[in-house]
Amino acid sequence: MLVGFRAVYVFDLSQTEGAELPDLKERVKGDVGEYRDRLIDFILAQGIELEFKESIAPALGRATEVRSLSFPASPERKNFQH
């Protein structure tokens, strides 16, 4: 069943240039401590809406618009996973 469609940009790897991106073989994990609150404050100061919604899982994050970010963790979560 087709629910919807939209136009997207498509490119071939041969059309890119520059250094190769690093291959991230595992997730970064750890306690973000004081930096979590600083990052949230910075995001909000930029006028970006920040939400924590379980409904986007299994995605680890989503930007629905230039000024909106969503993460599948609750605000109380103290661990950082990327």
Coordinates of C-alpha atoms in Angstrom, one line a residue:
M1 CA 0.0 0.0 0.0
L2 CA 1.4 3.4 -1.0
V3 CA 0.8 5.9 1.8
G4 CA 2.5 8.9 0.2
F5 CA 5.5 10.1 -1.7
R6 CA 7.7 13.2 -2.0
A7 CA 10.6 14.5 -4.1
V8 CA 14.1 13.8 -2.8
Y9 CA 17.6 14.5 -3.9
V10 CA 19.6 11.5 -5.2
F11 CA 23.3 11.4 -5.9
D12 CA 25.9 8.8 -6.7
L13 CA 29.0 8.4 -4.5
S14 CA 31.1 9.1 -7.6
Q15 CA 29.7 12.7 -7.6
T16 CA 31.2 13.4 -4.2
E17 CA 34.7 14.6 -3.3
G18 CA 36.8 14.9 -0.1
A19 CA 38.1 12.6 2.6
E20 CA 36.2 9.4 3.3
L21 CA 33.9 9.6 6.3
P22 CA 34.9 7.5 9.3
D23 CA 33.2 4.1 9.6
L24 CA 31.4 4.1 13.0
K25 CA 31.3 0.4 13.9
E26 CA 29.8 0.9 17.4
R27 CA 27.7 3.4 19.2
V28 CA 29.2 6.0 21.4
K29 CA 28.1 5.4 25.0
G30 CA 28.7 7.0 28.4
D31 CA 27.4 9.5 30.9
V32 CA 27.2 13.0 29.5
G33 CA 27.0 14.5 32.9
E34 CA 26.8 18.3 32.9
Y35 CA 27.2 18.5 29.1
R36 CA 23.7 17.2 28.5
D37 CA 22.1 20.3 30.1
R38 CA 24.5 22.6 28.3
L39 CA 23.7 21.0 24.9
I40 CA 19.9 21.3 25.5
D41 CA 20.3 24.9 26.5
F42 CA 22.4 25.6 23.3
I43 CA 19.8 23.9 21.1
L44 CA 17.0 25.9 22.6
A45 CA 19.0 29.1 22.4
Q46 CA 19.2 28.5 18.6
G47 CA 15.5 28.6 18.4
I48 CA 15.3 24.8 17.7
E49 CA 12.4 22.8 19.1
L50 CA 13.7 19.8 21.0
E51 CA 11.4 16.8 21.8
F52 CA 11.9 13.4 23.4
K53 CA 9.4 11.0 21.9
E54 CA 9.4 7.2 22.0
S55 CA 7.3 7.1 18.9
I56 CA 10.3 7.7 16.6
A57 CA 12.1 4.5 17.8
P58 CA 14.0 2.6 16.5
A59 CA 15.5 5.8 15.0
L60 CA 18.2 7.3 17.2
G61 CA 17.1 10.8 16.3
R62 CA 15.2 12.8 13.7
A63 CA 15.1 16.3 12.4
T64 CA 11.6 16.9 11.0
E65 CA 12.4 20.5 10.0
V66 CA 15.5 22.7 10.1
R67 CA 14.3 24.0 13.5
S68 CA 13.0 20.7 15.1
L69 CA 14.9 17.7 16.6
S70 CA 13.4 14.6 18.1
F71 CA 15.1 11.8 20.2
P72 CA 13.6 8.6 21.4
A73 CA 14.8 9.0 25.0
S74 CA 13.0 10.6 27.9
P75 CA 14.4 13.9 29.3
E76 CA 15.4 12.0 32.5
R77 CA 17.8 9.7 30.6
K78 CA 21.4 10.3 31.7
N79 CA 23.1 8.1 29.1
F80 CA 24.2 9.3 25.7
Q81 CA 23.9 6.9 22.8
H82 CA 24.6 7.8 19.2

